[in-house]
Amino acid sequence: MSITINMKKYIILSVAALLAACGGKTDGEAAAQLAPKPVFRVKYIDTAALQGLALEQPENGQDEAGKPVADYLIADMEQPNHIRLTGKHSNDLEAISGKCLEAGKTDWQAQSVCRTLFEQLVANIAEDADKLSDYLIGHAGLQPQQSGSGYAAVQNGRYVLELDSEGRFTFRRRHY
């Protein structure tokens, strides 16, 4: 009888130790922390990804490598808040990148200009935009704000969508 009680204690303690070792998370909870697999709706990166975004008229120029760029200021915001299209071919760009942080704020609160802009961009290029946006914003350290350098990315096939804790984001081809 004491062996049976000792076995039960051993099993209970073993299960508790295993849960503590894996952070107390079940397989379902651990899987929820994994990056969602995006389904990108775009075949090529182009200006259609900017549909509905509150942007000023573009300024065309070249980047440091001599590649053509179009820089769009974000409406009602000052530099360095912008979106940049990079690439020679307007119907098959290399990347859409940008930076957005509101003055005096360090994170992207719900309904903020930056969060709304990013969520609309994601909705223009991918399915399950809410899930992708929430994952990226949370893991990049933008909501809630986390000190240090945060970074999050999702990828599938030929495209990568990235975001960091300083409000920089990029939608690009994996290998251009």
mmCIF file with all atom_site columns, C-alpha atoms in Angstrom:
data_model
loop_
_atom_site.group_PDB
_atom_site.id
_atom_site.type_symbol
_atom_site.label_atom_id
_atom_site.label_alt_id
_atom_site.label_comp_id
_atom_site.label_asym_id
_atom_site.label_entity_id
_atom_site.label_seq_id
_atom_site.pdbx_PDB_ins_code
_atom_site.Cartn_x
_atom_site.Cartn_y
_atom_site.Cartn_z
_atom_site.occupancy
_atom_site.B_iso_or_equiv
_atom_site.pdbx_formal_charge
_atom_site.auth_seq_id
_atom_site.auth_comp_id
_atom_site.auth_asym_id
_atom_site.auth_atom_id
_atom_site.pdbx_PDB_model_num
ATOM 1   C CA . MET A 1 1   ? 0.000  0.000  0.000   1.00 0.00 ? 1   MET A CA 1
ATOM 2   C CA . SER A 1 2   ? 2.816  2.424  0.816   1.00 0.00 ? 2   SER A CA 1
ATOM 3   C CA . ILE A 1 3   ? 4.342  1.566  -2.563  1.00 0.00 ? 3   ILE A CA 1
ATOM 4   C CA . THR A 1 4   ? 1.122  2.618  -4.301  1.00 0.00 ? 4   THR A CA 1
ATOM 5   C CA . ILE A 1 5   ? 1.023  5.912  -2.393  1.00 0.00 ? 5   ILE A CA 1
ATOM 6   C CA . ASN A 1 6   ? 4.703  6.540  -3.152  1.00 0.00 ? 6   ASN A CA 1
ATOM 7   C CA . MET A 1 7   ? 4.087  5.769  -6.837  1.00 0.00 ? 7   MET A CA 1
ATOM 8   C CA . LYS A 1 8   ? 1.196  8.244  -6.934  1.00 0.00 ? 8   LYS A CA 1
ATOM 9   C CA . LYS A 1 9   ? 3.352  10.915 -5.279  1.00 0.00 ? 9   LYS A CA 1
ATOM 10  C CA . TYR A 1 10  ? 6.152  10.180 -7.743  1.00 0.00 ? 10  TYR A CA 1
ATOM 11  C CA . ILE A 1 11  ? 3.813  10.481 -10.726 1.00 0.00 ? 11  ILE A CA 1
ATOM 12  C CA . ILE A 1 12  ? 2.275  13.718 -9.451  1.00 0.00 ? 12  ILE A CA 1
ATOM 13  C CA . LEU A 1 13  ? 5.691  15.231 -8.737  1.00 0.00 ? 13  LEU A CA 1
ATOM 14  C CA . SER A 1 14  ? 6.998  14.081 -12.123 1.00 0.00 ? 14  SER A CA 1
ATOM 15  C CA . VAL A 1 15  ? 4.103  15.711 -13.965 1.00 0.00 ? 15  VAL A CA 1
ATOM 16  C CA . ALA A 1 16  ? 4.594  18.918 -11.966 1.00 0.00 ? 16  ALA A CA 1
ATOM 17  C CA . ALA A 1 17  ? 8.313  18.909 -12.772 1.00 0.00 ? 17  ALA A CA 1
ATOM 18  C CA . LEU A 1 18  ? 7.629  18.377 -16.482 1.00 0.00 ? 18  LEU A CA 1
ATOM 19  C CA . LEU A 1 19  ? 5.123  21.213 -16.579 1.00 0.00 ? 19  LEU A CA 1
ATOM 20  C CA . ALA A 1 20  ? 7.559  23.497 -14.783 1.00 0.00 ? 20  ALA A CA 1
ATOM 21  C CA . ALA A 1 21  ? 10.331 22.543 -17.215 1.00 0.00 ? 21  ALA A CA 1
ATOM 22  C CA . CYS A 1 22  ? 8.221  23.506 -20.233 1.00 0.00 ? 22  CYS A CA 1
ATOM 23  C CA . GLY A 1 23  ? 6.918  26.699 -18.660 1.00 0.00 ? 23  GLY A CA 1
ATOM 24  C CA . GLY A 1 24  ? 3.687  25.110 -17.525 1.00 0.00 ? 24  GLY A CA 1
ATOM 25  C CA . LYS A 1 25  ? 2.271  25.278 -21.033 1.00 0.00 ? 25  LYS A CA 1
ATOM 26  C CA . THR A 1 26  ? 0.331  22.591 -22.768 1.00 0.00 ? 26  THR A CA 1
ATOM 27  C CA . ASP A 1 27  ? 1.080  21.719 -26.396 1.00 0.00 ? 27  ASP A CA 1
ATOM 28  C CA . GLY A 1 28  ? -1.766 23.990 -27.502 1.00 0.00 ? 28  GLY A CA 1
ATOM 29  C CA . GLU A 1 29  ? -0.449 26.951 -25.531 1.00 0.00 ? 29  GLU A CA 1
ATOM 30  C CA . ALA A 1 30  ? 3.085  26.403 -26.796 1.00 0.00 ? 30  ALA A CA 1
ATOM 31  C CA . ALA A 1 31  ? 1.820  26.191 -30.384 1.00 0.00 ? 31  ALA A CA 1
ATOM 32  C CA . ALA A 1 32  ? -0.023 29.498 -29.918 1.00 0.00 ? 32  ALA A CA 1
ATOM 33  C CA . GLN A 1 33  ? 3.365  31.190 -29.418 1.00 0.00 ? 33  GLN A CA 1
ATOM 34  C CA . LEU A 1 34  ? 4.597  30.017 -32.819 1.00 0.00 ? 34  LEU A CA 1
ATOM 35  C CA . ALA A 1 35  ? 4.484  32.445 -35.704 1.00 0.00 ? 35  ALA A CA 1
ATOM 36  C CA . PRO A 1 36  ? 1.357  32.104 -37.809 1.00 0.00 ? 36  PRO A CA 1
ATOM 37  C CA . LYS A 1 37  ? 1.926  30.860 -41.339 1.00 0.00 ? 37  LYS A CA 1
ATOM 38  C CA . PRO A 1 38  ? 0.875  33.717 -43.613 1.00 0.00 ? 38  PRO A CA 1
ATOM 39  C CA . VAL A 1 39  ? -1.020 33.318 -46.856 1.00 0.00 ? 39  VAL A CA 1
ATOM 40  C CA . PHE A 1 40  ? 0.074  36.226 -49.013 1.00 0.00 ? 40  PHE A CA 1
ATOM 41  C CA . ARG A 1 41  ? -2.521 37.256 -51.593 1.00 0.00 ? 41  ARG A CA 1
ATOM 42  C CA . VAL A 1 42  ? -0.124 39.155 -53.809 1.00 0.00 ? 42  VAL A CA 1
ATOM 43  C CA . LYS A 1 43  ? 1.722  37.630 -56.719 1.00 0.00 ? 43  LYS A CA 1
ATOM 44  C CA . TYR A 1 44  ? 3.965  40.673 -57.074 1.00 0.00 ? 44  TYR A CA 1
ATOM 45  C CA . ILE A 1 45  ? 4.779  43.565 -54.767 1.00 0.00 ? 45  ILE A CA 1
ATOM 46  C CA . ASP A 1 46  ? 3.271  46.733 -56.242 1.00 0.00 ? 46  ASP A CA 1
ATOM 47  C CA . THR A 1 47  ? 1.376  49.890 -55.341 1.00 0.00 ? 47  THR A CA 1
ATOM 48  C CA . ALA A 1 48  ? -1.864 47.928 -54.817 1.00 0.00 ? 48  ALA A CA 1
ATOM 49  C CA . ALA A 1 49  ? -0.479 47.115 -51.348 1.00 0.00 ? 49  ALA A CA 1
ATOM 50  C CA . LEU A 1 50  ? -0.848 50.814 -50.480 1.00 0.00 ? 50  LEU A CA 1
ATOM 51  C CA . GLN A 1 51  ? -4.578 50.980 -51.254 1.00 0.00 ? 51  GLN A CA 1
ATOM 52  C CA . GLY A 1 52  ? -6.506 52.843 -48.572 1.00 0.00 ? 52  GLY A CA 1
ATOM 53  C CA . LEU A 1 53  ? -3.395 53.941 -46.638 1.00 0.00 ? 53  LEU A CA 1
ATOM 54  C CA . ALA A 1 54  ? -3.298 57.576 -45.475 1.00 0.00 ? 54  ALA A CA 1
ATOM 55  C CA . LEU A 1 55  ? -0.259 58.721 -47.450 1.00 0.00 ? 55  LEU A CA 1
ATOM 56  C CA . GLU A 1 56  ? 0.934  61.955 -49.070 1.00 0.00 ? 56  GLU A CA 1
ATOM 57  C CA . GLN A 1 57  ? 2.049  62.142 -52.709 1.00 0.00 ? 57  GLN A CA 1
ATOM 58  C CA . PRO A 1 58  ? 5.289  60.237 -53.390 1.00 0.00 ? 58  PRO A CA 1
ATOM 59  C CA . GLU A 1 59  ? 8.715  61.732 -53.912 1.00 0.00 ? 59  GLU A CA 1
ATOM 60  C CA . ASN A 1 60  ? 10.726 59.728 -56.426 1.00 0.00 ? 60  ASN A CA 1
ATOM 61  C CA . GLY A 1 61  ? 14.461 59.281 -56.149 1.00 0.00 ? 61  GLY A CA 1
ATOM 62  C CA . GLN A 1 62  ? 17.189 56.702 -55.635 1.00 0.00 ? 62  GLN A CA 1
ATOM 63  C CA . ASP A 1 63  ? 18.477 54.879 -52.577 1.00 0.00 ? 63  ASP A CA 1
ATOM 64  C CA . GLU A 1 64  ? 22.135 54.533 -51.554 1.00 0.00 ? 64  GLU A CA 1
ATOM 65  C CA . ALA A 1 65  ? 22.577 51.618 -53.986 1.00 0.00 ? 65  ALA A CA 1
ATOM 66  C CA . GLY A 1 66  ? 21.127 53.612 -56.890 1.00 0.00 ? 66  GLY A CA 1
ATOM 67  C CA . LYS A 1 67  ? 17.822 51.723 -56.983 1.00 0.00 ? 67  LYS A CA 1
ATOM 68  C CA . PRO A 1 68  ? 14.672 53.705 -57.796 1.00 0.00 ? 68  PRO A CA 1
ATOM 69  C CA . VAL A 1 69  ? 12.512 54.534 -54.768 1.00 0.00 ? 69  VAL A CA 1
ATOM 70  C CA . ALA A 1 70  ? 9.232  56.295 -54.129 1.00 0.00 ? 70  ALA A CA 1
ATOM 71  C CA . ASP A 1 71  ? 8.904  57.780 -50.634 1.00 0.00 ? 71  ASP A CA 1
ATOM 72  C CA . TYR A 1 72  ? 5.439  58.487 -49.233 1.00 0.00 ? 72  TYR A CA 1
ATOM 73  C CA . LEU A 1 73  ? 5.071  60.540 -46.069 1.00 0.00 ? 73  LEU A CA 1
ATOM 74  C CA . ILE A 1 74  ? 2.361  59.232 -43.762 1.00 0.00 ? 74  ILE A CA 1
ATOM 75  C CA . ALA A 1 75  ? -0.507 61.745 -43.700 1.00 0.00 ? 75  ALA A CA 1
ATOM 76  C CA . ASP A 1 76  ? -0.561 64.115 -40.714 1.00 0.00 ? 76  ASP A CA 1
ATOM 77  C CA . MET A 1 77  ? 2.833  62.881 -39.496 1.00 0.00 ? 77  MET A CA 1
ATOM 78  C CA . GLU A 1 78  ? 6.346  64.250 -39.807 1.00 0.00 ? 78  GLU A CA 1
ATOM 79  C CA . GLN A 1 79  ? 9.597  62.708 -41.010 1.00 0.00 ? 79  GLN A CA 1
ATOM 80  C CA . PRO A 1 80  ? 10.897 60.023 -40.511 1.00 0.00 ? 80  PRO A CA 1
ATOM 81  C CA . ASN A 1 81  ? 7.409  58.480 -40.668 1.00 0.00 ? 81  ASN A CA 1
ATOM 82  C CA . HIS A 1 82  ? 7.109  57.193 -44.210 1.00 0.00 ? 82  HIS A CA 1
ATOM 83  C CA . ILE A 1 83  ? 6.600  54.260 -46.543 1.00 0.00 ? 83  ILE A CA 1
ATOM 84  C CA . ARG A 1 84  ? 9.139  53.503 -49.270 1.00 0.00 ? 84  ARG A CA 1
ATOM 85  C CA . LEU A 1 85  ? 8.711  51.457 -52.425 1.00 0.00 ? 85  LEU A CA 1
ATOM 86  C CA . THR A 1 86  ? 12.001 50.108 -53.774 1.00 0.00 ? 86  THR A CA 1
ATOM 87  C CA . GLY A 1 87  ? 12.604 48.593 -57.184 1.00 0.00 ? 87  GLY A CA 1
ATOM 88  C CA . LYS A 1 88  ? 13.011 49.179 -60.897 1.00 0.00 ? 88  LYS A CA 1
ATOM 89  C CA . HIS A 1 89  ? 9.683  47.728 -61.971 1.00 0.00 ? 89  HIS A CA 1
ATOM 90  C CA . SER A 1 90  ? 6.532  49.364 -60.582 1.00 0.00 ? 90  SER A CA 1
ATOM 91  C CA . ASN A 1 91  ? 4.550  46.149 -61.095 1.00 0.00 ? 91  ASN A CA 1
ATOM 92  C CA . ASP A 1 92  ? 7.200  43.923 -59.452 1.00 0.00 ? 92  ASP A CA 1
ATOM 93  C CA . LEU A 1 93  ? 8.969  45.842 -56.687 1.00 0.00 ? 93  LEU A CA 1
ATOM 94  C CA . GLU A 1 94  ? 11.717 44.509 -54.443 1.00 0.00 ? 94  GLU A CA 1
ATOM 95  C CA . ALA A 1 95  ? 10.215 45.778 -51.196 1.00 0.00 ? 95  ALA A CA 1
ATOM 96  C CA . ILE A 1 96  ? 7.814  48.012 -49.347 1.00 0.00 ? 96  ILE A CA 1
ATOM 97  C CA . SER A 1 97  ? 9.406  49.366 -46.196 1.00 0.00 ? 97  SER A CA 1
ATOM 98  C CA . GLY A 1 98  ? 8.578  52.055 -43.725 1.00 0.00 ? 98  GLY A CA 1
ATOM 99  C CA . LYS A 1 99  ? 8.844  53.532 -40.288 1.00 0.00 ? 99  LYS A CA 1
ATOM 100 C CA . CYS A 1 100 ? 6.073  54.814 -38.066 1.00 0.00 ? 100 CYS A CA 1
ATOM 101 C CA . LEU A 1 101 ? 6.207  56.053 -34.463 1.00 0.00 ? 101 LEU A CA 1
ATOM 102 C CA . GLU A 1 102 ? 3.930  58.785 -33.188 1.00 0.00 ? 102 GLU A CA 1
ATOM 103 C CA . ALA A 1 103 ? 5.588  61.706 -31.408 1.00 0.00 ? 103 ALA A CA 1
ATOM 104 C CA . GLY A 1 104 ? 5.859  61.149 -27.674 1.00 0.00 ? 104 GLY A CA 1
ATOM 105 C CA . LYS A 1 105 ? 4.704  57.538 -27.902 1.00 0.00 ? 105 LYS A CA 1
ATOM 106 C CA . THR A 1 106 ? 6.773  54.385 -27.836 1.00 0.00 ? 106 THR A CA 1
ATOM 107 C CA . ASP A 1 107 ? 4.185  51.797 -28.772 1.00 0.00 ? 107 ASP A CA 1
ATOM 108 C CA . TRP A 1 108 ? 1.325  51.142 -31.150 1.00 0.00 ? 108 TRP A CA 1
ATOM 109 C CA . GLN A 1 109 ? -1.885 51.440 -29.156 1.00 0.00 ? 109 GLN A CA 1
ATOM 110 C CA . ALA A 1 110 ? -5.147 50.219 -30.647 1.00 0.00 ? 110 ALA A CA 1
ATOM 111 C CA . GLN A 1 111 ? -6.576 52.767 -33.119 1.00 0.00 ? 111 GLN A CA 1
ATOM 112 C CA . SER A 1 112 ? -3.277 54.686 -33.311 1.00 0.00 ? 112 SER A CA 1
ATOM 113 C CA . VAL A 1 113 ? -2.186 56.069 -36.688 1.00 0.00 ? 113 VAL A CA 1
ATOM 114 C CA . CYS A 1 114 ? 0.777  53.684 -36.959 1.00 0.00 ? 114 CYS A CA 1
ATOM 115 C CA . ARG A 1 115 ? -1.091 50.563 -35.924 1.00 0.00 ? 115 ARG A CA 1
ATOM 116 C CA . THR A 1 116 ? -4.025 51.355 -38.221 1.00 0.00 ? 116 THR A CA 1
ATOM 117 C CA . LEU A 1 117 ? -1.656 51.974 -41.152 1.00 0.00 ? 117 LEU A CA 1
ATOM 118 C CA . PHE A 1 118 ? 0.251  48.730 -40.543 1.00 0.00 ? 118 PHE A CA 1
ATOM 119 C CA . GLU A 1 119 ? -2.935 46.691 -40.120 1.00 0.00 ? 119 GLU A CA 1
ATOM 120 C CA . GLN A 1 120 ? -4.297 48.084 -43.414 1.00 0.00 ? 120 GLN A CA 1
ATOM 121 C CA . LEU A 1 121 ? -1.038 47.265 -45.211 1.00 0.00 ? 121 LEU A CA 1
ATOM 122 C CA . VAL A 1 122 ? -1.161 43.693 -43.889 1.00 0.00 ? 122 VAL A CA 1
ATOM 123 C CA . ALA A 1 123 ? -4.841 43.411 -44.889 1.00 0.00 ? 123 ALA A CA 1
ATOM 124 C CA . ASN A 1 124 ? -3.906 44.473 -48.435 1.00 0.00 ? 124 ASN A CA 1
ATOM 125 C CA . ILE A 1 125 ? -1.291 41.748 -48.834 1.00 0.00 ? 125 ILE A CA 1
ATOM 126 C CA . ALA A 1 126 ? -2.324 38.783 -46.678 1.00 0.00 ? 126 ALA A CA 1
ATOM 127 C CA . GLU A 1 127 ? -5.209 36.697 -45.419 1.00 0.00 ? 127 GLU A CA 1
ATOM 128 C CA . ASP A 1 128 ? -5.813 36.535 -41.639 1.00 0.00 ? 128 ASP A CA 1
ATOM 129 C CA . ALA A 1 129 ? -4.483 40.083 -41.361 1.00 0.00 ? 129 ALA A CA 1
ATOM 130 C CA . ASP A 1 130 ? -5.691 40.552 -37.771 1.00 0.00 ? 130 ASP A CA 1
ATOM 131 C CA . LYS A 1 131 ? -3.875 37.438 -36.579 1.00 0.00 ? 131 LYS A CA 1
ATOM 132 C CA . LEU A 1 132 ? -0.660 38.369 -38.425 1.00 0.00 ? 132 LEU A CA 1
ATOM 133 C CA . SER A 1 133 ? -0.748 41.994 -37.238 1.00 0.00 ? 133 SER A CA 1
ATOM 134 C CA . ASP A 1 134 ? -1.372 41.054 -33.612 1.00 0.00 ? 134 ASP A CA 1
ATOM 135 C CA . TYR A 1 135 ? 1.438  38.491 -33.669 1.00 0.00 ? 135 TYR A CA 1
ATOM 136 C CA . LEU A 1 136 ? 3.960  40.862 -35.270 1.00 0.00 ? 136 LEU A CA 1
ATOM 137 C CA . ILE A 1 137 ? 3.081  43.862 -33.084 1.00 0.00 ? 137 ILE A CA 1
ATOM 138 C CA . GLY A 1 138 ? 3.188  41.807 -29.885 1.00 0.00 ? 138 GLY A CA 1
ATOM 139 C CA . HIS A 1 139 ? 6.409  39.965 -30.686 1.00 0.00 ? 139 HIS A CA 1
ATOM 140 C CA . ALA A 1 140 ? 8.199  43.044 -32.032 1.00 0.00 ? 140 ALA A CA 1
ATOM 141 C CA . GLY A 1 141 ? 7.725  44.712 -28.662 1.00 0.00 ? 141 GLY A CA 1
ATOM 142 C CA . LEU A 1 142 ? 5.401  47.486 -29.838 1.00 0.00 ? 142 LEU A CA 1
ATOM 143 C CA . GLN A 1 143 ? 2.352  46.564 -27.754 1.00 0.00 ? 143 GLN A CA 1
ATOM 144 C CA . PRO A 1 144 ? 3.022  46.531 -24.948 1.00 0.00 ? 144 PRO A CA 1
ATOM 145 C CA . GLN A 1 145 ? 6.295  48.412 -25.351 1.00 0.00 ? 145 GLN A CA 1
ATOM 146 C CA . GLN A 1 146 ? 9.312  46.382 -24.285 1.00 0.00 ? 146 GLN A CA 1
ATOM 147 C CA . SER A 1 147 ? 12.767 47.788 -23.790 1.00 0.00 ? 147 SER A CA 1
ATOM 148 C CA . GLY A 1 148 ? 15.534 46.552 -26.010 1.00 0.00 ? 148 GLY A CA 1
ATOM 149 C CA . SER A 1 149 ? 15.449 45.557 -29.608 1.00 0.00 ? 149 SER A CA 1
ATOM 150 C CA . GLY A 1 150 ? 12.381 43.550 -30.544 1.00 0.00 ? 150 GLY A CA 1
ATOM 151 C CA . TYR A 1 151 ? 11.871 41.918 -33.910 1.00 0.00 ? 151 TYR A CA 1
ATOM 152 C CA . ALA A 1 152 ? 9.238  39.676 -35.434 1.00 0.00 ? 152 ALA A CA 1
ATOM 153 C CA . ALA A 1 153 ? 8.755  38.196 -38.881 1.00 0.00 ? 153 ALA A CA 1
ATOM 154 C CA . VAL A 1 154 ? 6.479  35.850 -40.758 1.00 0.00 ? 154 VAL A CA 1
ATOM 155 C CA . GLN A 1 155 ? 7.300  34.247 -44.066 1.00 0.00 ? 155 GLN A CA 1
ATOM 156 C CA . ASN A 1 156 ? 5.828  31.886 -46.556 1.00 0.00 ? 156 ASN A CA 1
ATOM 157 C CA . GLY A 1 157 ? 7.217  30.941 -49.922 1.00 0.00 ? 157 GLY A CA 1
ATOM 158 C CA . ARG A 1 158 ? 8.806  33.923 -51.557 1.00 0.00 ? 158 ARG A CA 1
ATOM 159 C CA . TYR A 1 159 ? 7.763  36.727 -49.175 1.00 0.00 ? 159 TYR A CA 1
ATOM 160 C CA . VAL A 1 160 ? 8.733  37.963 -45.700 1.00 0.00 ? 160 VAL A CA 1
ATOM 161 C CA . LEU A 1 161 ? 6.866  40.492 -43.546 1.00 0.00 ? 161 LEU A CA 1
ATOM 162 C CA . GLU A 1 162 ? 8.980  42.004 -40.742 1.00 0.00 ? 162 GLU A CA 1
ATOM 163 C CA . LEU A 1 163 ? 8.463  44.513 -37.919 1.00 0.00 ? 163 LEU A CA 1
ATOM 164 C CA . ASP A 1 164 ? 10.754 45.792 -35.164 1.00 0.00 ? 164 ASP A CA 1
ATOM 165 C CA . SER A 1 165 ? 10.347 47.628 -31.858 1.00 0.00 ? 165 SER A CA 1
ATOM 166 C CA . GLU A 1 166 ? 11.270 50.984 -33.413 1.00 0.00 ? 166 GLU A CA 1
ATOM 167 C CA . GLY A 1 167 ? 8.313  50.917 -35.793 1.00 0.00 ? 167 GLY A CA 1
ATOM 168 C CA . ARG A 1 168 ? 10.275 49.810 -38.872 1.00 0.00 ? 168 ARG A CA 1
ATOM 169 C CA . PHE A 1 169 ? 8.545  47.327 -41.138 1.00 0.00 ? 169 PHE A CA 1
ATOM 170 C CA . THR A 1 170 ? 9.310  45.612 -44.436 1.00 0.00 ? 170 THR A CA 1
ATOM 171 C CA . PHE A 1 171 ? 7.410  43.455 -46.882 1.00 0.00 ? 171 PHE A CA 1
ATOM 172 C CA . ARG A 1 172 ? 9.945  41.936 -49.256 1.00 0.00 ? 172 ARG A CA 1
ATOM 173 C CA . ARG A 1 173 ? 10.903 38.980 -51.339 1.00 0.00 ? 173 ARG A CA 1
ATOM 174 C CA . ARG A 1 174 ? 13.010 36.415 -49.536 1.00 0.00 ? 174 ARG A CA 1
ATOM 175 C CA . HIS A 1 175 ? 15.663 36.342 -52.259 1.00 0.00 ? 175 HIS A CA 1
ATOM 176 C CA . TYR A 1 176 ? 15.657 39.091 -54.806 1.00 0.00 ? 176 TYR A CA 1
#
